[in-house]
Short mmCIF file of C-alpha atoms and ligand atoms in Angstrom, two decimals:
data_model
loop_
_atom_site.label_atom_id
_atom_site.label_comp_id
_atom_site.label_asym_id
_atom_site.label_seq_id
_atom_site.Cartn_x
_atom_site.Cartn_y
_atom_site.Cartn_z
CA UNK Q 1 -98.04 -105.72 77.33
CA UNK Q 2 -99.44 -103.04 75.48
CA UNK Q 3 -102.99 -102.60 75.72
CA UNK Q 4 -105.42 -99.96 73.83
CA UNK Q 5 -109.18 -99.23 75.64
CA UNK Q 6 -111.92 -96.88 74.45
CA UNK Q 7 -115.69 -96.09 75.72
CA UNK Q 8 -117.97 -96.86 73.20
CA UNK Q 9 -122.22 -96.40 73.23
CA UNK Q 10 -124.33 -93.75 75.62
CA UNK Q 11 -121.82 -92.68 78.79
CA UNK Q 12 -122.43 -94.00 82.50
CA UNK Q 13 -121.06 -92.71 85.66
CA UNK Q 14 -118.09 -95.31 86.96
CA UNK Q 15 -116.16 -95.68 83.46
CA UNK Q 16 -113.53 -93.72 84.60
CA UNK Q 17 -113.13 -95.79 87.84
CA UNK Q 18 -112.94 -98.79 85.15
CA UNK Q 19 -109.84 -97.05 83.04
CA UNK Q 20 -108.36 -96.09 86.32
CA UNK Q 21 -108.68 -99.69 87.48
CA UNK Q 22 -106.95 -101.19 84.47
CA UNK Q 23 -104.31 -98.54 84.26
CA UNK Q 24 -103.14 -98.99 88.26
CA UNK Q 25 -103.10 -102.36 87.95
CA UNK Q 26 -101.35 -102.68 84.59
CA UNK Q 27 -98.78 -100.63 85.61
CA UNK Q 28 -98.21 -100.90 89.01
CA UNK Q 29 -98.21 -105.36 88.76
CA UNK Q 30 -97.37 -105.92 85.36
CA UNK Q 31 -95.63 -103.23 83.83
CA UNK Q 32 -98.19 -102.64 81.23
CA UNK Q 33 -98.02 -99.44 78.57
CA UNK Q 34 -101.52 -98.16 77.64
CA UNK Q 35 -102.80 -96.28 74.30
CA UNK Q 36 -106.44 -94.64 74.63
CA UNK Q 37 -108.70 -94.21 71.99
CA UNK Q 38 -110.66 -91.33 72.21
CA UNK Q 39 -114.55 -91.55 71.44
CA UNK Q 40 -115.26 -95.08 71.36
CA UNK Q 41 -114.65 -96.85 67.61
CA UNK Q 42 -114.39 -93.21 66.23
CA UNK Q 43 -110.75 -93.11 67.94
CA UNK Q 44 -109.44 -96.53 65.99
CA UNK Q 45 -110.89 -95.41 62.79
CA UNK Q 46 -108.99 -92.40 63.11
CA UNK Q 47 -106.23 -93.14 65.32
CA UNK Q 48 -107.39 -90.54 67.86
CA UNK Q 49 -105.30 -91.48 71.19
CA UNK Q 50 -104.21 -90.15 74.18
CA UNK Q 51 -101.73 -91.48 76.92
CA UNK Q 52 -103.01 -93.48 79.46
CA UNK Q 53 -100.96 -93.73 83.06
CA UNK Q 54 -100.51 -92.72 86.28
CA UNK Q 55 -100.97 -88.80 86.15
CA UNK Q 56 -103.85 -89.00 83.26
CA UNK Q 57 -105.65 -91.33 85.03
CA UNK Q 58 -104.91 -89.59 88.30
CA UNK Q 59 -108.28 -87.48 90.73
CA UNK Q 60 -110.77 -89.74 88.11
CA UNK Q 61 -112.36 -92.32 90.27
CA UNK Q 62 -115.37 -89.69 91.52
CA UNK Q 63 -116.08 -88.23 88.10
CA UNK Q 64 -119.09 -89.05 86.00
CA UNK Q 65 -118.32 -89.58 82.04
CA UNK Q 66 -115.21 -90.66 80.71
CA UNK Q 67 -112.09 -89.43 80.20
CA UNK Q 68 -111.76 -90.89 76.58
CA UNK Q 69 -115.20 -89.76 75.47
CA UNK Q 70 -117.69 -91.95 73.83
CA UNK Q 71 -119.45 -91.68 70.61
CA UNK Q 72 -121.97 -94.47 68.82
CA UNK Q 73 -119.82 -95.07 65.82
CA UNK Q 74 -120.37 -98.34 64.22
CA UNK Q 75 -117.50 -100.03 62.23
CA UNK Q 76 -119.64 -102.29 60.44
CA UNK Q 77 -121.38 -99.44 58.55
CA UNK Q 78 -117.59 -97.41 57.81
CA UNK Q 79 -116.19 -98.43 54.32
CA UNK Q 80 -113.51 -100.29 55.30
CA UNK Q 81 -114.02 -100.08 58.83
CA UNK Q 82 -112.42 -103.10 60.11
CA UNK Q 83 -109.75 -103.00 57.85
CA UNK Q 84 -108.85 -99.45 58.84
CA UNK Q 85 -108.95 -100.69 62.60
CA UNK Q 86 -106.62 -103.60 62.39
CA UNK Q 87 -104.06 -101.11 60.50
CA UNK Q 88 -104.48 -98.68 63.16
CA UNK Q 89 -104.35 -101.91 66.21
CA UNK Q 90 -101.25 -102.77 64.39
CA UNK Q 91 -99.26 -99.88 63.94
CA UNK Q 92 -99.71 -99.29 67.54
CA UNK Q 93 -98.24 -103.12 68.20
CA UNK Q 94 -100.99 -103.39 70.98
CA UNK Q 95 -100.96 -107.20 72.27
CA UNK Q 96 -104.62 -106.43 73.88
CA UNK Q 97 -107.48 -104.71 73.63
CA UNK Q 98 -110.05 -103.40 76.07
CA UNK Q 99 -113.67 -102.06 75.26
CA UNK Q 100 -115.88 -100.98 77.64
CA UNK Q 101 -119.48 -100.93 76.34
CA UNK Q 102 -123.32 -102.26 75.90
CA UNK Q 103 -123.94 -104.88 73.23
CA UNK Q 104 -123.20 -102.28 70.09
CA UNK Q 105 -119.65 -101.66 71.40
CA UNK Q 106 -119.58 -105.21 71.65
CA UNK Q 107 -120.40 -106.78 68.88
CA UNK Q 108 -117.71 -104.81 67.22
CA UNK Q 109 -115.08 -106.41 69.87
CA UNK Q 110 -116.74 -109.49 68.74
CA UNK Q 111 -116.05 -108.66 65.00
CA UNK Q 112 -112.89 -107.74 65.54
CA UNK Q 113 -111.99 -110.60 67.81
CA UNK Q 114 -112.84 -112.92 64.70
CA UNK Q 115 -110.68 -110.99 62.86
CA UNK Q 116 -107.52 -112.08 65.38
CA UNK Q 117 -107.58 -108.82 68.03
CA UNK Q 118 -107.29 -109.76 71.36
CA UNK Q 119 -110.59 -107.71 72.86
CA UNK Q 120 -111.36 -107.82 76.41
CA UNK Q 121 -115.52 -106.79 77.48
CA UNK Q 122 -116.59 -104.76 80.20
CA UNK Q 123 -120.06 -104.78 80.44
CA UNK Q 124 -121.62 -100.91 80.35
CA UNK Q 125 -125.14 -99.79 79.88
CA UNK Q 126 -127.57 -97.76 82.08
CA UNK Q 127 -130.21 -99.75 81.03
CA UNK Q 128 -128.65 -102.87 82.90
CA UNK Q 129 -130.02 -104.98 80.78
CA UNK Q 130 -126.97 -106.84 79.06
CA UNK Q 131 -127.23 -110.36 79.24
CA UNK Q 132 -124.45 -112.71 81.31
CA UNK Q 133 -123.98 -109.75 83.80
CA UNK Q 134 -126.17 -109.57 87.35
CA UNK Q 135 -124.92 -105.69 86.71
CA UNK Q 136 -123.61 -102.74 85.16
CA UNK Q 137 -121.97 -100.27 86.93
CA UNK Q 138 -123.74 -96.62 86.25
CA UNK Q 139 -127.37 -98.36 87.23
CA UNK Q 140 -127.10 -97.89 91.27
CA UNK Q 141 -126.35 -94.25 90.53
CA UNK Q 142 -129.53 -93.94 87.99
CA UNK Q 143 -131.47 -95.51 90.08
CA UNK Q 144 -130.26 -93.50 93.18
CA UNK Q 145 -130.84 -90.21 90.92
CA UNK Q 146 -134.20 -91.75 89.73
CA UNK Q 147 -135.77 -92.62 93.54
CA UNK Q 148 -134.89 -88.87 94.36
CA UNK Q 149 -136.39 -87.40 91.44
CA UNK Q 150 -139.31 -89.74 92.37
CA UNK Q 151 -139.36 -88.56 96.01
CA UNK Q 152 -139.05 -84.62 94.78
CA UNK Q 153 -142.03 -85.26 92.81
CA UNK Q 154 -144.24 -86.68 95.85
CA UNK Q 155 -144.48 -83.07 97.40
CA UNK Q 156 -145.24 -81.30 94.58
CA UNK Q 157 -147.90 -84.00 93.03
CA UNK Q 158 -149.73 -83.61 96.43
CA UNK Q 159 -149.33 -79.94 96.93
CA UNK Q 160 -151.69 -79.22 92.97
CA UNK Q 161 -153.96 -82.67 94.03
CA UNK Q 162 -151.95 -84.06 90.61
CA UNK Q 163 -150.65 -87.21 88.95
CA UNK Q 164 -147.22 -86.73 87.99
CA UNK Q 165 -145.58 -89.39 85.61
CA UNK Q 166 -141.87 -89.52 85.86
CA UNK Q 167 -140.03 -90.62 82.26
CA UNK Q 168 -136.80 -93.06 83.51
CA UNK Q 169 -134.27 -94.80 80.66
CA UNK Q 170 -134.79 -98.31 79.83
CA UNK Q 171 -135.63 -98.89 75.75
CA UNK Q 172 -136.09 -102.52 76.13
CA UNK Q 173 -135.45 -103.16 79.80
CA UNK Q 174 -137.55 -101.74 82.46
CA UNK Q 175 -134.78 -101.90 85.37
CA UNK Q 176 -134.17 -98.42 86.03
CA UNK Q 177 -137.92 -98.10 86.09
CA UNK Q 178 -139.13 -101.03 88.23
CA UNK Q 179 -136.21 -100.61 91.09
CA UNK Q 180 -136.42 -96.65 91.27
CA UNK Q 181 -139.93 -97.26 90.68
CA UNK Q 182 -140.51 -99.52 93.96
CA UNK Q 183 -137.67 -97.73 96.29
CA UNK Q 184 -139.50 -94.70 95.49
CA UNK Q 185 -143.46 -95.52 96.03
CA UNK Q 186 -144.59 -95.41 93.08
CA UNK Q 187 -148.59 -95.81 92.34
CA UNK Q 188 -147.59 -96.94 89.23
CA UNK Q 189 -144.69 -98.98 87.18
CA UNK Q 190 -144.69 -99.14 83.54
CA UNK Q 191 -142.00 -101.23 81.57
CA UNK Q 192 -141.23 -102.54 77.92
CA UNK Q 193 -141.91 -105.88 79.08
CA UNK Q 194 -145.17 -105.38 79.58
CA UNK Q 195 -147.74 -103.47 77.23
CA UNK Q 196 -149.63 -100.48 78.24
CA UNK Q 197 -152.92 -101.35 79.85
CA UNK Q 198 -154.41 -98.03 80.20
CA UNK Q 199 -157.63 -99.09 81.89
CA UNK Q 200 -155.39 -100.74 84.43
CA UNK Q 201 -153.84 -97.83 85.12
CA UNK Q 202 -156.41 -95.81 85.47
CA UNK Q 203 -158.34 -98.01 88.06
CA UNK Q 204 -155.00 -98.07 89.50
CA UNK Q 205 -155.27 -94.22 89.91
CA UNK Q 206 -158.95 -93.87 90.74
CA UNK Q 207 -158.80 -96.58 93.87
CA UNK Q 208 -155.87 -94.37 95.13
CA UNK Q 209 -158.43 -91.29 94.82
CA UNK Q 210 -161.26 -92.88 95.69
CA UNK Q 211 -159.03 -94.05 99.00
CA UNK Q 212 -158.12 -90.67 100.13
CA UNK Q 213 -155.10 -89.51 98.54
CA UNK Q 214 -155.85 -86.54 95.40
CA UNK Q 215 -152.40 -87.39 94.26
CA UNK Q 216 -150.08 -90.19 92.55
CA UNK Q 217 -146.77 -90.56 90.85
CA UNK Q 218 -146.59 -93.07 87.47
CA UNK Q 219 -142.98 -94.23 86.52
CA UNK Q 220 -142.69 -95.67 83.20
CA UNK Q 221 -139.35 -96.50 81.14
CA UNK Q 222 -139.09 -94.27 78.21
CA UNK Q 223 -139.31 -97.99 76.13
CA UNK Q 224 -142.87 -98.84 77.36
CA UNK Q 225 -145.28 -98.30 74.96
CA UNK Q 226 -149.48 -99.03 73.98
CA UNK Q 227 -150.01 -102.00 72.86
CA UNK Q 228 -151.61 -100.43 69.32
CA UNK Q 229 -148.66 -98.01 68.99
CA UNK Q 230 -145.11 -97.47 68.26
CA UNK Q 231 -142.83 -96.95 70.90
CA UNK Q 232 -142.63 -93.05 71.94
CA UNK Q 233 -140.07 -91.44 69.95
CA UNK Q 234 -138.39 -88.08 68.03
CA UNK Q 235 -139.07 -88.74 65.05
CA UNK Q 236 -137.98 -91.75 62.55
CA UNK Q 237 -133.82 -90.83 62.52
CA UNK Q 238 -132.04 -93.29 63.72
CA UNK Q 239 -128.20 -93.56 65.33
CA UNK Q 240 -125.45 -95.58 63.50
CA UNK Q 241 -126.91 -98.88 65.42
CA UNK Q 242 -130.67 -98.46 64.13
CA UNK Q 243 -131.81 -96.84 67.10
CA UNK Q 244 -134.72 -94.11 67.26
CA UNK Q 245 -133.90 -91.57 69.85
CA UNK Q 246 -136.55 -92.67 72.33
CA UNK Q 247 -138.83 -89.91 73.91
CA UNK Q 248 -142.39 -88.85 74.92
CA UNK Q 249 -144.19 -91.75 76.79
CA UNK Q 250 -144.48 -90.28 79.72
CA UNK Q 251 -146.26 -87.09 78.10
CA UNK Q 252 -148.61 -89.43 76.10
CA UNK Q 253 -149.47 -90.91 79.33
CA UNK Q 254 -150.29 -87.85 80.76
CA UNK Q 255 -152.23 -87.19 78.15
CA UNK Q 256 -154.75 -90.43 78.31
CA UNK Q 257 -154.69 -90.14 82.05
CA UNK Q 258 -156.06 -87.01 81.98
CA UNK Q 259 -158.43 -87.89 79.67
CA UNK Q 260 -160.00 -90.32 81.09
CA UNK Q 261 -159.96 -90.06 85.02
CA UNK Q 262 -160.44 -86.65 85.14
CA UNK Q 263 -157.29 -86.07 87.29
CA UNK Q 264 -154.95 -83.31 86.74
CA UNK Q 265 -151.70 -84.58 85.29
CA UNK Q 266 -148.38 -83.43 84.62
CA UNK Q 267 -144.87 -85.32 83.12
CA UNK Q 268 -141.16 -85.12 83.31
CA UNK Q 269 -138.57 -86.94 81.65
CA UNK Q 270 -135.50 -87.15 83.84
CA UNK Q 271 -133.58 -87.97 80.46
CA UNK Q 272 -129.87 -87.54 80.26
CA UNK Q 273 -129.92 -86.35 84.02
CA UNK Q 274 -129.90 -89.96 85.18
CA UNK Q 275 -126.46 -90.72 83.34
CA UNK Q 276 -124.87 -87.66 84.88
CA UNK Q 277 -122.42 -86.55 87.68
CA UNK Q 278 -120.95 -88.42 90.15
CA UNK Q 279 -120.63 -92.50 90.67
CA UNK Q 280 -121.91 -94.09 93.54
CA UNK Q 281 -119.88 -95.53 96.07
CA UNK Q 282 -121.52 -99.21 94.72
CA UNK Q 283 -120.60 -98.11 90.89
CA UNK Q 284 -117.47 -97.28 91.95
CA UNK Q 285 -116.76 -100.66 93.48
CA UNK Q 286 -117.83 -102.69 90.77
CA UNK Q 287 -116.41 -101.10 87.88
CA UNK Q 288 -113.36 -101.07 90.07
CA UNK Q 289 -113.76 -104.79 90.48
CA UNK Q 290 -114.23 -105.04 86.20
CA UNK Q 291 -110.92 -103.43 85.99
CA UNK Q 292 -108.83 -105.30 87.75
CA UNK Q 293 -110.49 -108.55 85.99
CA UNK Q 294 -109.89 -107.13 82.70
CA UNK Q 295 -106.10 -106.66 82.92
CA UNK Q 296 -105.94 -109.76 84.81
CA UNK Q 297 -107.76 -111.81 81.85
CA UNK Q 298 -105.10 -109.76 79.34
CA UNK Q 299 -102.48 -111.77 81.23
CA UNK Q 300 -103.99 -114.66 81.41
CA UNK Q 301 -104.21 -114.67 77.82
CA UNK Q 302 -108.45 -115.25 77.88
CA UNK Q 303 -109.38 -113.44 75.04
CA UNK Q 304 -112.81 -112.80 73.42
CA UNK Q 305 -114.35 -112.48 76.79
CA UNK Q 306 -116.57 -110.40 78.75
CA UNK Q 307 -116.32 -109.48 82.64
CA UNK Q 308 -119.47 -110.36 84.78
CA UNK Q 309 -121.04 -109.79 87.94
CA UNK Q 310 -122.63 -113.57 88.53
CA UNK Q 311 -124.36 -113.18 91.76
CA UNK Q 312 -121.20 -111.53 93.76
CA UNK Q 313 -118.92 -112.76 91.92
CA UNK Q 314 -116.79 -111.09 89.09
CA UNK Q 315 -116.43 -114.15 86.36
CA UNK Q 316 -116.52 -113.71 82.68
CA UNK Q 317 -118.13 -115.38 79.60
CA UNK Q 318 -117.89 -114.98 75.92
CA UNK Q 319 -118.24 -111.85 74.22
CA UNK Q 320 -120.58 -114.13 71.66
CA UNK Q 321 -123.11 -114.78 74.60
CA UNK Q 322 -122.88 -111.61 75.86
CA UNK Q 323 -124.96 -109.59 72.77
CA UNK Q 324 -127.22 -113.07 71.91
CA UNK Q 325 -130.12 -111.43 73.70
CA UNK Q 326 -131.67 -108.57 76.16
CA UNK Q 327 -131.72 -109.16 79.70
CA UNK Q 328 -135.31 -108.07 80.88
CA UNK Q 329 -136.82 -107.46 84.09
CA UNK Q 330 -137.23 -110.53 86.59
CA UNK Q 331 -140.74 -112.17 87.03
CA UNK Q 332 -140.05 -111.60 90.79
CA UNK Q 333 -139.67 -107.94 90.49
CA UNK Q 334 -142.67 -107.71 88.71
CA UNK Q 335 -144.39 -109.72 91.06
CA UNK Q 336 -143.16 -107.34 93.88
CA UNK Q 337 -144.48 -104.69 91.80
CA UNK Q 338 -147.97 -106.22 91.37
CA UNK Q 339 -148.16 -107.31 95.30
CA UNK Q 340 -147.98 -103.16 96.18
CA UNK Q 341 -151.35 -102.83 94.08
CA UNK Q 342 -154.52 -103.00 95.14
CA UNK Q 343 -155.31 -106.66 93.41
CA UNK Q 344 -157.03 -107.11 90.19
CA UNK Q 345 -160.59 -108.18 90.17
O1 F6P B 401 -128.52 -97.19 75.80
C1 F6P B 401 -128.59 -96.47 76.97
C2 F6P B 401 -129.45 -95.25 76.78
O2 F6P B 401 -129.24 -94.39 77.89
C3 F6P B 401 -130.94 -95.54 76.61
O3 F6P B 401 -131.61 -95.71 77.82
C4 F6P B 401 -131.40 -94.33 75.87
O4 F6P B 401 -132.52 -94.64 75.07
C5 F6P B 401 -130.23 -93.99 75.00
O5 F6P B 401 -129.10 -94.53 75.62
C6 F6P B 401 -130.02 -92.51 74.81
O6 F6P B 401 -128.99 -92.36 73.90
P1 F6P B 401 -128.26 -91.00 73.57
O7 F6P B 401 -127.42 -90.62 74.75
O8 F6P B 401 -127.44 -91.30 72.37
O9 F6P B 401 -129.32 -89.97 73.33
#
């Protein structure tokens, strides 16, 4: 066969061990020939390639981004997007297609999929929070980068008597938050699935004081927000998807906790940090695991599907009920959360 793939949406660490996957196995069982598309949907629109095989996909497994970079672009908002895509699909004479991406990139496999290409899913966003999937490879590293950050910030916090609130990912899924937030002690989780209750915190903060320690850590996702306001941002632009660059909750935090306890409090937001650098060793296995799936469903001819993690299992669904909704944080995470508090009166 001949099969294109691109990267599409915000990077992760473990989509090169995904390309590397596919290509080993395509060639190496089926005697597959691979086109890549550089940048995501950018590279079909403009029929940027380069080779995929043995030597360029060669020393990749360990790195962090992607060796066919990644860019937003949305197809549904080019003039003549799709059209330009299934010339450029065709002129290659590609019998497959393989996208690996959140629920943007997806939808436009979905599109395109309607449209008669044979697109393959693998399911990628930091945010973990794509539904079908148990996981996303690139969120054991975040949260592994996140609970360190988080464990950094313990000495320091204690060493100025301060509250430091640590800014994770997550813009409508608090898992980053909630799991680096609990492996790493925090006094505090905020998420998007829950509104702000700044009182709560607060009294969260002051029985910690008032119980001997002059310090605490708050984690909140950079998607949590005040119940009366907009979700922290910079500024109204939005990317090709409609998405405000999210930003700035943890310093408004800061702000009202400081305000109104008194307590001496600082933020950071770990940002773009968190999608950095090296894979894990579990990132590496499952996006591994996605690979091989996604050449094997090529062969099997199961198109317009997406590869899953169901429990731990790799499966796959359709790409259709892959982008029907967000997968938020579990009840019984929260309720972990909630059971590490002192309990509400
Ligand atoms: O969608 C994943 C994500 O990392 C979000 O958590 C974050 O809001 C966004 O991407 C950042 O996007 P960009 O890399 O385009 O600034």
């Amino acid at each position: 066969m001949r099969i294109g793939m691109l990267t599409g949406g915000g990077d992760c660490p473990g989509l090169n061990a995904v390309i590397r996957a596919v290509v080993r196995k395509g060639i190496l069982h089926y005697g597959d020939e691979f086109v890549g598309f550089m940048e995501g949907w950018r590279g079909v629109l403009d029929d940027a390639t380069m080779p995929l095989n043995m030597e360029t996909t060669s020393g990749i497994l360990h790195k962090g981004g992607t060796i066919l970079r990644s860019s937003r672009t949305n197809v549904k908002k080019i003039p003549n997007g799709f059209e330009t895509c299934l010339q450029v699909i065709a002129s290659h004479k590609l019998d497959a297609l393989i996208a690996l991406g959140g629920d943007d990139t997806q939808s436009i496999s979905l599109a395109l999929s309607e449209r008669g290409v044979k697109c393959i899913g693998v399911p990628k966003t930091i945010d973990n929070d794509l539904s079908g999937t148990d996981a996303c490879f690139g969120f054991d590293t975040a949260v592994t980068i996140a609970t360190e950050a988080i464990d950094r910030l313990h000495s320091t916090a204690e060493a100025h008597n301060r509250v430091l609130v640590c800014e994770v990912m997550g813009r409508d899924a608090g898992w980053i938050a909630i799991t680096s937030g609990i492996a790493g002690g925090a006094d505090v989780i905020l998420v998007p699935e829950v509104p702000i209750d700044i009182e709560e915190v607060c009294r969260l903060l002051r029985y910690r004081y008032d119980h001997g320690k002059k310090f605490a850590i708050v984690v909140a996702a950079e998607g949590a927000k005040f119940p009366e306001r907009e979700q922290a941002s910079q500024g109204a632009a939005v990317d090709a998807f409609g998405h405000v660059r999210l930003s700035g909750i943890g310093q408004q935090l800061a702000e009202e906790i400081e305000k109104r306890t008194g307590f001496e409090t600082r933020s950071v937001n770990l940002g773009h940090t968190q999608r950095g650098g090296t894979p894990s060793a579990y990132d590496r296995m499952l996006a591994t695991r996605y690979g091989v799936r996604a050449i094997d469903l090529a062969h099997e001819g199961r198109f317009g599907r997406l590869v899953v993690l169901k429990g731990t299992h790799i499966s796959d669904i359709p790409l259709s009920e892959a982008i029907a909704k967000t997968r938020t944080v579990d009840q019984d995470l929260l309720d972990v959360m909630t059971s590490l508090e002192p309990p509400r009166r």
